[in-house]
Coordinates of N, CA and C in Angstrom, one line a residue:
A1 N 9.2 12.9 -26.8 CA 10.4 13.5 -26.3 C 10.6 14.9 -26.9
E2 N 10.2 15.1 -28.3 CA 10.5 16.4 -28.9 C 9.6 17.5 -28.3
D3 N 8.4 17.2 -27.7 CA 7.6 18.2 -27.1 C 7.8 18.4 -25.5
Q4 N 8.8 17.6 -25.0 CA 9.0 17.7 -23.5 C 9.2 19.1 -23.1
D5 N 10.2 19.8 -23.7 CA 10.6 21.1 -23.2 C 9.4 22.1 -23.3
R6 N 8.7 22.0 -24.4 CA 7.5 23.0 -24.6 C 6.5 22.7 -23.6
V7 N 6.1 21.4 -23.3 CA 5.1 21.1 -22.3 C 5.6 21.5 -20.9
L8 N 6.8 21.2 -20.6 CA 7.3 21.5 -19.2 C 7.4 22.9 -18.9
H9 N 7.5 23.7 -20.0 CA 7.6 25.2 -19.9 C 6.3 25.8 -19.3
W10 N 5.1 25.3 -19.8 CA 3.9 25.9 -19.5 C 3.1 25.1 -18.4
A11 N 3.6 23.9 -18.0 CA 2.9 23.1 -17.0 C 3.0 23.6 -15.6
H12 N 1.9 23.4 -14.8 CA 1.9 23.8 -13.4 C 2.1 22.6 -12.6
V13 N 1.7 21.4 -13.1 CA 1.8 20.1 -12.4 C 1.9 19.0 -13.5
L14 N 2.5 18.0 -13.1 CA 2.7 16.8 -14.0 C 1.9 15.7 -13.4
L15 N 1.0 15.0 -14.2 CA 0.4 13.8 -13.8 C 0.8 12.7 -14.7
L16 N 1.4 11.6 -14.2 CA 1.9 10.6 -15.1 C 1.3 9.3 -14.6
G17 N 1.0 8.4 -15.6 CA 0.6 7.0 -15.3 C -0.6 6.5 -16.0
P18 N -1.7 7.0 -15.9 CA -2.9 6.3 -16.5 C -2.7 6.1 -18.0
G19 N -2.9 4.9 -18.4 CA -2.9 4.5 -19.8 C -1.5 4.3 -20.4
L20 N -0.4 4.5 -19.7 CA 0.9 4.4 -20.2 C 1.4 3.0 -20.6
G21 N 0.9 2.0 -19.9 CA 1.3 0.7 -20.1 C 2.6 0.3 -19.3
R22 N 2.8 -0.9 -18.9 CA 3.9 -1.4 -18.1 C 5.1 -1.8 -19.1
T23 N 5.7 -0.9 -19.7 CA 6.8 -1.2 -20.6 C 8.1 -0.5 -20.2
A24 N 9.2 -0.8 -20.9 CA 10.5 -0.2 -20.7 C 10.4 1.3 -21.1
M25 N 9.6 1.5 -22.2 CA 9.5 2.9 -22.7 C 8.8 3.7 -21.6
T26 N 7.8 3.2 -20.9 CA 7.0 3.9 -19.9 C 8.1 4.3 -18.7
R27 N 8.9 3.4 -18.4 CA 9.8 3.5 -17.3 C 10.8 4.6 -17.7
A28 N 11.3 4.6 -19.0 CA 12.2 5.6 -19.4 C 11.6 7.0 -19.5
L29 N 10.4 7.1 -19.9 CA 9.6 8.3 -20.0 C 9.4 8.9 -18.6
V30 N 8.9 8.1 -17.6 CA 8.8 8.6 -16.2 C 10.0 9.0 -15.6
E31 N 11.2 8.3 -15.8 CA 12.4 8.7 -15.2 C 12.9 10.0 -15.9
R32 N 12.8 10.1 -17.2 CA 13.2 11.3 -17.9 C 12.5 12.6 -17.4
L33 N 11.2 12.4 -17.3 CA 10.3 13.6 -16.9 C 10.5 14.0 -15.4
L34 N 10.7 12.9 -14.6 CA 11.0 13.3 -13.1 C 12.3 14.1 -13.0
V35 N 13.3 13.7 -13.9 CA 14.6 14.4 -13.8 C 14.5 15.8 -14.3
A36 N 13.8 15.9 -15.5 CA 13.6 17.3 -16.1 C 12.8 18.2 -15.4
W37 N 11.7 17.7 -14.8 CA 10.6 18.5 -14.2 C 10.9 18.5 -12.7
R38 N 11.0 19.6 -12.0 CA 11.2 19.6 -10.6 C 10.0 20.2 -9.8
G39 N 8.9 20.4 -10.5 CA 7.6 21.0 -9.9 C 6.8 19.9 -9.3
P40 N 5.6 20.3 -8.9 CA 4.6 19.3 -8.4 C 4.3 18.1 -9.4
V41 N 4.2 16.9 -8.8 CA 3.9 15.8 -9.6 C 2.9 14.8 -8.9
L42 N 2.2 14.1 -9.7 CA 1.3 13.1 -9.2 C 1.5 11.8 -10.0
L43 N 1.8 10.7 -9.4 CA 2.1 9.5 -10.1 C 0.9 8.4 -9.8
D44 N 0.4 7.8 -10.8 CA -0.7 6.8 -10.7 C -0.3 5.7 -11.5
A45 N -1.1 4.6 -11.3 CA -1.1 3.5 -12.4 C 0.2 3.0 -12.7
D46 N 0.4 3.0 -14.1 CA 1.7 2.4 -14.6 C 2.9 3.2 -14.3
A47 N 2.8 4.5 -14.0 CA 4.0 5.3 -13.5 C 4.5 4.7 -12.2
L48 N 3.6 4.0 -11.4 CA 4.1 3.2 -10.2 C 4.4 1.8 -10.5
N49 N 3.6 1.2 -11.4 CA 3.8 -0.2 -11.7 C 5.2 -0.4 -12.3
V50 N 5.8 0.5 -13.0 CA 7.1 0.2 -13.7 C 8.2 0.3 -12.7
F51 N 7.9 0.6 -11.4 CA 8.9 0.6 -10.3 C 8.7 -0.5 -9.3
E52 N 8.1 -1.6 -9.8 CA 7.8 -2.7 -9.1 C 9.0 -3.2 -8.3
G53 N 8.8 -3.3 -6.9 CA 9.9 -3.7 -6.1 C 11.0 -2.7 -5.9
E54 N 10.9 -1.5 -6.4 CA 11.9 -0.4 -6.3 C 11.4 0.9 -5.7
P55 N 10.8 0.8 -4.6 CA 10.3 2.1 -4.0 C 11.4 3.1 -3.7
R56 N 12.5 2.7 -3.3 CA 13.5 3.6 -2.9 C 14.1 4.3 -4.2
T57 N 14.2 3.7 -5.3 CA 14.5 4.3 -6.6 C 13.5 5.3 -6.9
L58 N 12.3 5.0 -6.8 CA 11.2 5.9 -7.2 C 11.3 7.1 -6.2
G59 N 11.5 6.9 -4.9 CA 11.6 7.9 -4.0 C 12.8 9.0 -4.3
S60 N 13.8 8.4 -4.7 CA 15.0 9.3 -5.0 C 14.7 10.1 -6.3
L61 N 13.9 9.6 -7.2 CA 13.5 10.3 -8.4 C 12.5 11.4 -8.1
L62 N 11.6 11.2 -7.0 CA 10.7 12.1 -6.7 C 11.3 13.3 -6.0
G63 N 12.4 13.0 -5.1 CA 13.1 14.0 -4.5 C 12.2 14.9 -3.6
A64 N 12.8 16.1 -3.3 CA 12.1 17.0 -2.4 C 11.2 18.0 -3.3
R65 N 10.0 17.6 -3.5 CA 9.0 18.4 -4.3 C 7.7 18.0 -3.8
P66 N 6.7 18.9 -4.0 CA 5.2 18.5 -3.7 C 4.9 17.4 -4.6
A67 N 4.5 16.2 -4.0 CA 4.2 15.1 -4.8 C 3.1 14.2 -4.1
I68 N 2.3 13.5 -4.9 CA 1.4 12.5 -4.5 C 1.5 11.3 -5.3
V69 N 1.3 10.2 -4.7 CA 1.1 8.9 -5.5 C -0.3 8.3 -5.1
T70 N -0.9 7.7 -6.0 CA -2.3 7.3 -5.7 C -2.4 5.7 -6.1
P71 N -1.8 4.9 -5.4 CA -1.9 3.5 -5.8 C -3.2 2.9 -5.2
H72 N -3.8 1.9 -5.9 CA -4.7 1.0 -5.2 C -4.0 -0.1 -4.6
P73 N -4.6 -1.0 -3.8 CA -3.8 -2.0 -3.1 C -3.0 -2.9 -4.0
V74 N -3.4 -3.2 -5.1 CA -2.6 -4.1 -6.0 C -1.3 -3.3 -6.4
E75 N -1.4 -2.0 -6.8 CA -0.2 -1.3 -7.2 C 0.7 -1.0 -6.0
A76 N 0.1 -0.8 -4.8 CA 1.0 -0.7 -3.6 C 1.7 -2.0 -3.4
G77 N 1.0 -3.1 -3.5 CA 1.6 -4.4 -3.3 C 2.7 -4.7 -4.3
R78 N 2.5 -4.3 -5.5 CA 3.6 -4.4 -6.5 C 4.8 -3.6 -6.2
L79 N 4.6 -2.4 -5.8 CA 5.7 -1.4 -5.5 C 6.5 -2.0 -4.3
L80 N 5.8 -2.5 -3.3 CA 6.5 -2.9 -2.1 C 6.8 -4.4 -2.1
R81 N 6.5 -5.1 -3.2 CA 6.6 -6.6 -3.3 C 5.9 -7.2 -2.0
M82 N 4.7 -6.9 -1.8 CA 3.9 -7.3 -0.7 C 2.6 -7.9 -1.2
P83 N 2.2 -9.1 -0.6 CA 0.9 -9.6 -1.0 C -0.2 -8.6 -0.9
V84 N -1.2 -8.6 -1.7 CA -2.3 -7.7 -1.7 C -3.0 -7.9 -0.4
A85 N -3.2 -9.2 0.1 CA -3.9 -9.4 1.3 C -3.2 -8.7 2.5
T86 N -1.9 -8.6 2.5 CA -1.2 -7.9 3.5 C -1.4 -6.4 3.4
V87 N -1.5 -5.9 2.2 CA -1.7 -4.4 2.1 C -3.1 -4.1 2.6
L88 N -4.1 -5.0 2.3 CA -5.5 -4.8 2.8 C -5.6 -4.9 4.3
E89 N -4.8 -5.9 4.9 CA -4.9 -6.1 6.3 C -4.2 -5.0 7.1
R90 N -3.2 -4.4 6.4 CA -2.3 -3.4 7.1 C -2.4 -2.0 6.4
R91 N -3.6 -1.7 5.8 CA -3.6 -0.5 5.0 C -3.2 0.8 5.7
F92 N -3.5 0.9 6.9 CA -3.0 2.2 7.6 C -1.5 2.2 7.7
D93 N -0.9 1.1 8.1 CA 0.5 1.0 8.3 C 1.3 1.1 6.9
V94 N 0.7 0.4 5.9 CA 1.3 0.3 4.6 C 1.3 1.7 4.0
G95 N 0.3 2.5 4.0 CA 0.2 3.8 3.5 C 1.2 4.7 4.2
A96 N 1.4 4.6 5.5 CA 2.3 5.4 6.3 C 3.8 5.1 5.9
E97 N 4.0 3.7 5.8 CA 5.4 3.3 5.5 C 5.8 3.7 4.1
L98 N 4.9 3.6 3.2 CA 5.1 4.1 1.8 C 5.4 5.5 1.7
A99 N 4.6 6.3 2.5 CA 4.7 7.8 2.4 C 6.1 8.1 3.0
K100 N 6.6 7.5 4.0 CA 7.9 7.8 4.6 C 9.0 7.4 3.6
M101 N 8.9 6.2 3.1 CA 9.8 5.6 2.1 C 10.0 6.5 0.8
L102 N 8.9 7.0 0.3 CA 9.0 7.8 -0.9 C 9.2 9.3 -0.6
G103 N 8.8 9.7 0.6 CA 9.0 11.1 1.0 C 7.8 12.0 0.3
V104 N 6.7 11.3 0.0 CA 5.5 12.0 -0.6 C 4.2 11.6 0.0
T105 N 3.2 12.3 -0.3 CA 1.8 11.9 0.2 C 1.3 10.7 -0.6
V106 N 0.7 9.8 0.1 CA 0.2 8.5 -0.5 C -1.3 8.5 -0.3
V107 N -2.0 8.3 -1.4 CA -3.4 8.0 -1.3 C -3.7 6.5 -1.7
L108 N -3.8 5.8 -0.6 CA -4.1 4.3 -0.8 C -5.6 4.2 -1.0
K109 N -6.0 4.0 -2.3 CA -7.4 4.0 -2.7 C -8.1 2.7 -2.1
G110 N -9.4 2.9 -1.9 CA -10.2 1.8 -1.5 C -11.2 2.2 -0.4
P111 N -12.0 1.2 0.0 CA -12.9 1.6 1.1 C -12.3 1.2 2.4
P112 N -11.9 2.1 3.3 CA -11.8 3.5 3.0 C -10.5 3.8 2.3
T113 N -10.4 5.0 1.8 CA -9.2 5.6 1.3 C -8.3 6.2 2.4
I114 N -7.1 5.8 2.4 CA -6.2 6.3 3.5 C -5.2 7.2 2.9
I115 N -5.1 8.4 3.4 CA -4.1 9.4 2.9 C -3.1 9.6 3.9
S116 N -1.8 9.4 3.6 CA -0.7 9.4 4.5 C 0.4 10.4 4.0
S117 N 0.9 11.2 4.9 CA 1.9 12.1 4.6 C 3.2 11.7 5.1
P118 N 4.4 12.1 4.5 CA 5.6 11.6 5.1 C 6.0 12.2 6.5
D119 N 5.3 13.2 6.8 CA 5.5 13.8 8.2 C 4.6 13.1 9.3
G120 N 3.9 12.0 8.9 CA 3.2 11.3 9.8 C 1.7 11.6 10.0
R121 N 1.2 12.6 9.3 CA -0.3 12.9 9.3 C -1.0 11.8 8.4
V122 N -2.2 11.4 8.9 CA -3.0 10.4 8.3 C -4.4 10.9 8.3
A123 N -5.1 10.8 7.2 CA -6.5 11.1 7.1 C -7.2 9.9 6.4
V124 N -8.5 9.8 6.7 CA -9.3 8.7 6.2 C -10.5 9.4 5.5
S125 N -10.8 8.9 4.2 CA -12.0 9.3 3.6 C -12.9 8.1 3.4
A126 N -14.0 8.1 4.1 CA -14.9 7.1 3.9 C -16.0 7.3 2.9
A127 N -15.9 8.5 2.3 CA -16.8 8.9 1.2 C -16.7 7.9 0.1
G128 N -17.7 7.5 -0.6 CA -17.6 6.7 -1.8 C -18.8 5.7 -1.9
A129 N -18.9 5.1 -3.1 CA -20.0 4.2 -3.4 C -19.4 3.2 -4.4
P130 N -20.1 2.1 -4.6 CA -19.7 1.1 -5.6 C -19.6 1.7 -7.0
T131 N -20.2 2.8 -7.3 CA -20.1 3.5 -8.6 C -18.6 3.8 -8.9
L132 N -17.7 3.9 -7.8 CA -16.4 4.3 -8.1 C -15.5 3.0 -8.5
G133 N -16.2 1.9 -8.5 CA -15.4 0.7 -9.0 C -15.4 0.6 -10.5
T134 N -15.9 1.6 -11.2 CA -15.8 1.6 -12.7 C -14.4 1.9 -13.2
A135 N -14.1 1.3 -14.3 CA -12.8 1.5 -14.8 C -12.6 3.0 -15.2
G136 N -11.5 3.5 -14.8 CA -11.2 4.9 -15.1 C -11.5 5.9 -13.9
S137 N -12.2 5.3 -12.9 CA -12.5 6.1 -11.7 C -11.2 6.6 -11.0
G138 N -10.2 5.8 -10.9 CA -8.9 6.2 -10.3 C -8.3 7.4 -11.1
D139 N -8.5 7.3 -12.4 CA -7.9 8.4 -13.3 C -8.6 9.7 -12.9
V140 N -9.9 9.7 -12.7 CA -10.6 10.9 -12.2 C -10.1 11.4 -11.0
L141 N -9.9 10.6 -10.0 CA -9.3 10.9 -8.7 C -8.0 11.6 -8.9
S142 N -7.1 11.0 -9.7 CA -5.8 11.5 -10.0 C -5.9 12.9 -10.6
G143 N -6.8 13.1 -11.5 CA -7.0 14.4 -12.1 C -7.4 15.5 -11.2
I144 N -8.3 15.1 -10.3 CA -8.8 16.1 -9.2 C -7.6 16.4 -8.3
A145 N -6.9 15.4 -7.8 CA -5.8 15.6 -6.9 C -4.7 16.5 -7.6
A146 N -4.4 16.1 -8.9 CA -3.3 16.9 -9.6 C -3.7 18.3 -9.8
T147 N -4.9 18.6 -10.2 CA -5.4 20.0 -10.2 C -5.2 20.7 -9.0
L148 N -5.7 20.2 -7.8 CA -5.6 20.8 -6.6 C -4.1 21.0 -6.2
L149 N -3.3 20.0 -6.5 CA -1.9 20.1 -6.1 C -1.2 21.3 -7.0
G150 N -1.6 21.4 -8.2 CA -1.0 22.4 -9.1 C -1.4 23.8 -8.6
Q151 N -2.6 23.9 -7.9 CA -3.0 25.2 -7.5 C -2.5 25.5 -6.1
T152 N -2.3 24.5 -5.2 CA -1.9 24.8 -3.8 C -0.5 24.4 -3.5
H153 N 0.1 23.6 -4.1 CA 1.4 23.0 -3.8 C 1.4 22.4 -2.4
D154 N 0.3 21.9 -2.0 CA 0.1 21.3 -0.7 C -0.4 19.9 -0.9
P155 N 0.5 18.9 -1.0 CA 0.1 17.5 -1.4 C -0.9 16.9 -0.4
F156 N -0.8 17.1 0.9 CA -1.7 16.5 1.8 C -3.1 17.1 1.7
G157 N -3.1 18.4 1.6 CA -4.4 19.1 1.5 C -5.1 18.8 0.1
A158 N -4.3 18.8 -0.9 CA -4.8 18.3 -2.2 C -5.4 16.9 -2.2
A159 N -4.6 16.0 -1.6 CA -5.0 14.6 -1.6 C -6.2 14.4 -0.8
T160 N -6.3 15.0 0.4 CA -7.5 14.7 1.3 C -8.7 15.3 0.6
S161 N -8.6 16.5 0.1 CA -9.8 17.2 -0.5 C -10.2 16.3 -1.7
A162 N -9.3 15.9 -2.5 CA -9.6 15.1 -3.8 C -10.3 13.8 -3.4
A163 N -9.8 13.1 -2.4 CA -10.4 11.8 -2.0 C -11.8 12.0 -1.6
W164 N -12.1 13.1 -0.8 CA -13.4 13.3 -0.3 C -14.4 13.8 -1.5
I165 N -13.9 14.6 -2.3 CA -14.7 15.1 -3.5 C -15.0 14.0 -4.4
H166 N -14.1 13.2 -4.7 CA -14.2 12.0 -5.6 C -15.2 11.0 -5.0
G167 N -15.1 10.7 -3.7 CA -16.0 9.8 -3.0 C -17.4 10.3 -2.9
R168 N -17.5 11.6 -2.7 CA -18.8 12.2 -2.6 C -19.5 12.3 -3.9
A169 N -18.7 12.4 -5.0 CA -19.3 12.4 -6.3 C -19.8 11.0 -6.7
G170 N -19.1 9.9 -6.2 CA -19.6 8.6 -6.4 C -20.9 8.4 -5.7
E171 N -21.0 8.9 -4.5 CA -22.2 8.8 -3.7 C -23.4 9.5 -4.4
R172 N -23.1 10.7 -4.8 CA -24.1 11.6 -5.5 C -24.6 10.9 -6.7
A173 N -23.7 10.3 -7.5 CA -24.1 9.7 -8.7 C -25.1 8.6 -8.4
A174 N -24.8 7.8 -7.3 CA -25.7 6.7 -6.9 C -27.0 7.2 -6.4
E175 N -27.0 8.4 -5.7 CA -28.3 9.0 -5.2 C -29.1 9.4 -6.4
L176 N -28.5 9.9 -7.4 CA -29.3 10.5 -8.5 C -29.8 9.4 -9.5
G177 N -29.2 8.2 -9.4 CA -29.7 7.2 -10.3 C -29.7 5.8 -9.5
S178 N -28.9 5.0 -9.9 CA -28.8 3.6 -9.3 C -27.3 3.2 -9.3
V179 N -26.9 2.5 -8.3 CA -25.6 2.0 -8.3 C -25.3 1.1 -9.5
R180 N -26.3 0.3 -9.9 CA -26.1 -0.7 -10.9 C -26.0 0.0 -12.3
G181 N -26.7 1.0 -12.5 CA -26.8 1.7 -13.8 C -25.8 2.9 -14.0
S182 N -25.1 3.3 -12.9 CA -24.3 4.5 -12.9 C -23.0 4.2 -13.8
S183 N -22.5 5.2 -14.4 CA -21.3 5.1 -15.2 C -20.3 6.1 -14.7
L184 N -19.1 6.1 -15.2 CA -18.1 7.1 -14.8 C -18.5 8.5 -15.2
G185 N -19.3 8.6 -16.4 CA -19.8 9.9 -16.7 C -20.8 10.4 -15.7
D186 N -21.5 9.6 -15.0 CA -22.4 10.1 -14.0 C -21.6 10.7 -12.8
V187 N -20.5 10.0 -12.5 CA -19.7 10.4 -11.4 C -19.0 11.8 -11.7
I188 N -18.6 11.9 -13.0 CA -18.0 13.2 -13.4 C -19.0 14.3 -13.5
A189 N -20.2 14.0 -13.9 CA -21.3 15.0 -13.9 C -21.7 15.4 -12.5
A190 N -21.6 14.5 -11.5 CA -21.8 14.8 -10.1 C -20.8 15.7 -9.4
L191 N -19.6 15.8 -10.1 CA -18.6 16.7 -9.4 C -19.1 18.1 -9.2
R192 N -19.8 18.7 -10.2 CA -20.2 20.1 -10.1 C -21.1 20.3 -8.9
D193 N -22.0 19.3 -8.6 CA -22.8 19.5 -7.4 C -22.0 19.3 -6.2
V194 N -21.0 18.5 -6.2 CA -20.1 18.2 -5.0 C -19.3 19.5 -4.6
W195 N -18.7 20.1 -5.7 CA -18.0 21.3 -5.5 C -18.8 22.4 -4.8

């Protein structure tokens, strides 16, 4: 909390969620930062999980700003209080509904990744490989998307580009080695070739 003003003064974008944990302290931190920071934001992982069953509350905190959320089907199910099987069966509809409800671009991760904008645009990224099933892979996607969002202030463009780049890096890592022996480091190393 004591570093909040200093950090928000120089930040171009805020990425919240990976590794925070599902605690009351996480919820308080996310709420505090979303109120204090009105610039571009990307929420992932526990920044979404702490709003389980409260998508409208999260949407009101996100407000009118360039924003992206990057749930996998389990996180989307928690947020909407919807069974994961339903999220998977209706992934195109669920992504679009969540985008309208939150007023932000939604990257519903998985094969395929569905990117939905609150204005009704939808894109699909079929790029990817099993190498992306490694723990931390979603964090890499969030980092790519947040970086692009901070540079462009275009949530849909940043999200679609990030999903393809991330997916293609997973494919490239598998091409250079083996799906079974690939690590998250291999995916990250492949990003340079993909760019």
